[in-house]
CSV table of C-alpha atoms in Angstrom, one decimal:
chain,number,residue,atom,x,y,z
A,1,MET,CA,0.0,0.0,0.0
A,2,ARG,CA,1.3,3.4,-1.0
A,3,ASP,CA,2.0,6.0,1.7
A,4,PRO,CA,-0.5,8.8,2.0
A,5,PHE,CA,0.1,11.9,-0.1
A,6,SER,CA,1.3,14.4,2.4
A,7,VAL,CA,0.6,18.2,2.2
A,8,LEU,CA,2.1,20.8,4.4
A,9,LEU,CA,-0.1,23.9,4.6
A,10,VAL,CA,1.8,26.9,5.8
A,11,GLU,CA,-0.9,29.5,6.6
A,12,ASP,CA,-1.3,31.8,9.7
A,13,GLU,CA,-4.9,32.8,9.1
A,14,ALA,CA,-7.3,30.2,10.6
A,15,PRO,CA,-10.3,31.0,8.2
A,16,LYS,CA,-8.1,30.6,5.1
A,17,ARG,CA,-6.3,27.5,6.5
A,18,ASP,CA,-9.7,25.9,7.4
A,19,HIS,CA,-11.2,26.7,4.0
A,20,VAL,CA,-8.2,25.2,2.1
A,21,GLU,CA,-8.1,22.1,4.3
A,22,ARG,CA,-11.8,21.4,3.9
A,23,PHE,CA,-11.5,21.8,0.1
A,24,LEU,CA,-8.6,19.4,-0.1
A,25,LEU,CA,-10.3,16.8,2.1
A,26,GLY,CA,-13.5,17.2,-0.1
A,27,GLU,CA,-11.6,16.8,-3.4
A,28,PHE,CA,-9.2,14.1,-2.6
A,29,ASP,CA,-9.4,10.8,-0.9
A,30,SER,CA,-9.1,11.7,2.8
A,31,GLN,CA,-7.8,8.2,3.5
A,32,ASN,CA,-4.8,8.8,1.3
A,33,LEU,CA,-4.2,12.5,2.1
A,34,LEU,CA,-2.3,13.7,5.1
A,35,ILE,CA,-2.5,17.4,5.8
A,36,SER,CA,-0.1,19.0,8.3
A,37,GLY,CA,-0.1,22.6,9.2
A,38,CYS,CA,2.4,25.3,10.3
A,39,LYS,CA,1.5,29.0,11.1
A,40,SER,CA,4.8,30.8,10.7
A,41,VAL,CA,8.2,31.0,9.0
A,42,SER,CA,10.0,29.4,12.0
A,43,SER,CA,7.5,26.5,12.5
A,44,ALA,CA,7.7,25.7,8.8
A,45,ILE,CA,11.4,25.6,8.8
A,46,GLU,CA,11.4,23.5,12.0
A,47,TYR,CA,8.9,21.1,10.4
A,48,PHE,CA,11.4,20.4,7.6
A,49,GLU,CA,14.2,19.8,10.0
A,50,HIS,CA,12.4,16.7,11.2
A,51,GLY,CA,10.4,15.6,8.1
A,52,THR,CA,9.1,16.3,4.7
A,53,SER,CA,6.0,16.3,2.6
A,54,ASP,CA,5.0,15.6,-1.0
A,55,VAL,CA,3.8,19.2,-1.5
A,56,LEU,CA,4.1,22.5,0.2
A,57,LEU,CA,1.1,24.9,0.2
A,58,LEU,CA,2.7,28.2,1.2
A,59,ASP,CA,1.3,31.6,2.0
A,60,MET,CA,3.6,34.4,1.2
A,61,SER,CA,2.8,36.8,4.1
A,62,LEU,CA,3.7,35.0,7.3
A,63,PRO,CA,4.7,36.1,10.9
A,64,THR,CA,8.1,35.2,12.1
A,65,PHE,CA,6.9,32.9,14.9
A,66,ASP,CA,3.6,31.3,15.7
A,67,ILE,CA,1.1,33.7,17.3
A,68,ALA,CA,0.2,32.6,20.8
A,69,GLU,CA,-2.4,34.1,23.1
A,70,ARG,CA,-1.5,37.8,23.9
A,71,GLU,CA,1.5,37.6,21.4
A,72,THR,CA,2.1,39.1,18.1
A,73,GLY,CA,4.1,36.3,16.5
A,74,GLY,CA,7.0,38.5,15.8
A,75,ARG,CA,7.5,40.8,13.0
A,76,PRO,CA,5.0,40.2,10.1
A,77,GLN,CA,6.8,39.4,6.9
A,78,ALA,CA,5.2,40.3,3.6
A,79,PHE,CA,7.6,37.8,1.9
A,80,GLY,CA,7.9,35.3,4.8
A,81,GLY,CA,7.2,32.5,2.3
A,82,ILE,CA,10.5,33.3,0.5
A,83,GLU,CA,12.3,32.8,3.8
A,84,VAL,CA,10.8,29.3,4.1
A,85,LEU,CA,11.9,28.6,0.5
A,86,ARG,CA,15.4,29.8,1.1
A,87,ALA,CA,15.7,27.7,4.2
A,88,LEU,CA,14.5,24.6,2.2
A,89,ASP,CA,16.9,25.5,-0.6
A,90,TYR,CA,19.8,25.8,1.9
A,91,SER,CA,19.0,22.5,3.5
A,92,GLY,CA,18.8,20.7,0.2
A,93,HIS,CA,15.1,19.8,0.5
A,94,ILE,CA,13.3,20.0,-2.9
A,95,ILE,CA,9.6,20.0,-2.4
A,96,PRO,CA,7.1,21.0,-5.1
A,97,THR,CA,5.6,24.2,-3.8
A,98,ILE,CA,2.3,25.9,-4.5
A,99,VAL,CA,2.1,29.5,-3.4
A,100,LEU,CA,-1.4,30.3,-2.3
A,101,THR,CA,-1.7,34.0,-1.5
A,102,GLY,CA,-4.7,36.3,-0.8
A,103,TYR,CA,-2.8,39.3,-2.2
A,104,GLU,CA,-2.8,40.4,-5.7
A,105,ALA,CA,0.1,42.7,-5.3
A,106,PHE,CA,3.1,43.0,-2.9
A,107,VAL,CA,5.2,46.0,-2.0
A,108,ASP,CA,9.0,45.6,-1.9
A,109,ASP,CA,12.0,47.9,-1.9
A,110,SER,CA,11.6,48.5,-5.6
A,111,GLY,CA,7.9,49.3,-5.5
A,112,THR,CA,4.8,47.2,-6.2
A,113,MET,CA,4.9,43.7,-7.5
A,114,ASN,CA,2.0,41.9,-9.0
A,115,LEU,CA,1.4,38.1,-9.0
A,116,ASP,CA,2.9,37.7,-12.4
A,117,GLU,CA,6.0,39.5,-11.4
A,118,LEU,CA,6.1,37.5,-8.1
A,119,THR,CA,5.7,34.3,-10.1
A,120,CYS,CA,8.6,35.2,-12.4
A,121,ASP,CA,10.9,36.1,-9.4
A,122,LEU,CA,10.1,32.9,-7.5
A,123,THR,CA,10.4,30.7,-10.5
A,124,GLU,CA,13.8,32.3,-11.2
A,125,GLU,CA,15.1,32.0,-7.7
A,126,PHE,CA,13.6,28.6,-6.9
A,127,PRO,CA,13.3,26.7,-10.2
A,128,ASP,CA,13.3,23.3,-8.5
A,129,PHE,CA,10.5,24.3,-6.1
A,130,ILE,CA,7.8,26.6,-7.5
A,131,ASP,CA,5.1,24.7,-9.3
A,132,ARG,CA,2.5,27.4,-9.3
A,133,VAL,CA,1.4,30.7,-7.8
A,134,ILE,CA,-2.4,31.0,-7.1
A,135,HIS,CA,-4.4,33.9,-6.0
A,136,TYR,CA,-6.7,32.8,-3.2
A,137,SER,CA,-10.1,34.6,-2.7
A,138,ALA,CA,-12.8,33.2,-0.5
A,139,SER,CA,-15.4,34.7,-2.7
A,140,HIS,CA,-14.2,33.2,-6.0
A,141,GLN,CA,-13.8,29.6,-7.1
A,142,ARG,CA,-10.9,29.9,-9.5
A,143,TRP,CA,-8.3,29.1,-6.8
A,144,LYS,CA,-9.9,25.8,-6.2
A,145,ILE,CA,-9.7,24.7,-9.8
A,146,ASP,CA,-6.1,25.8,-10.0
A,147,LEU,CA,-5.2,24.2,-6.7
A,148,LYS,CA,-6.8,20.9,-7.6
A,149,ASP,CA,-5.0,20.8,-11.0
A,150,ALA,CA,-1.7,21.6,-9.5
A,151,ILE,CA,-2.0,19.0,-6.8
A,152,LYS,CA,-3.1,16.3,-9.3
A,153,ALA,CA,-0.1,17.1,-11.6
A,154,ILE,CA,2.3,16.8,-8.6
A,155,PHE,CA,0.6,13.6,-7.5
A,156,LYS,CA,1.1,12.1,-11.0
A,157,ARG,CA,4.8,13.0,-11.0
A,158,ARG,CA,5.1,11.3,-7.5
A,159,VAL,CA,3.5,8.1,-8.9
A,160,LEU,CA,5.7,8.0,-12.0
């Protein structure tokens, strides 16, 4: 029997995390799908120090540390997901990654960056990791179609 297909969902916002998890469990055989979760840059990096997954679903905007009661979780990072990818790259882990972000644009030192520009930058810096960048919107369905297609493609590569 094949091991379950494992997904690490790195997302700090509970409503989005729950929505994505419910979608995945509804679309894929929950007996063969194992979803783990992290809520910050540091917890995602720590996760990969002790294990791995078949696919990484990664938010771009993450706090430095997990947010506990009456804590802020450290400095919010608009590009916290990139720190996770850099740590993976440094450690030698190569994990197919789907960026699932609620933002359509990001502000960096050089100005505003849209999703197409982010996709190009991520693909250039992490060619072995980035599978797709998807815009998440709770009010639209497109992200579900894109995410389902991306995970199916990664699963097929795993089987081959």
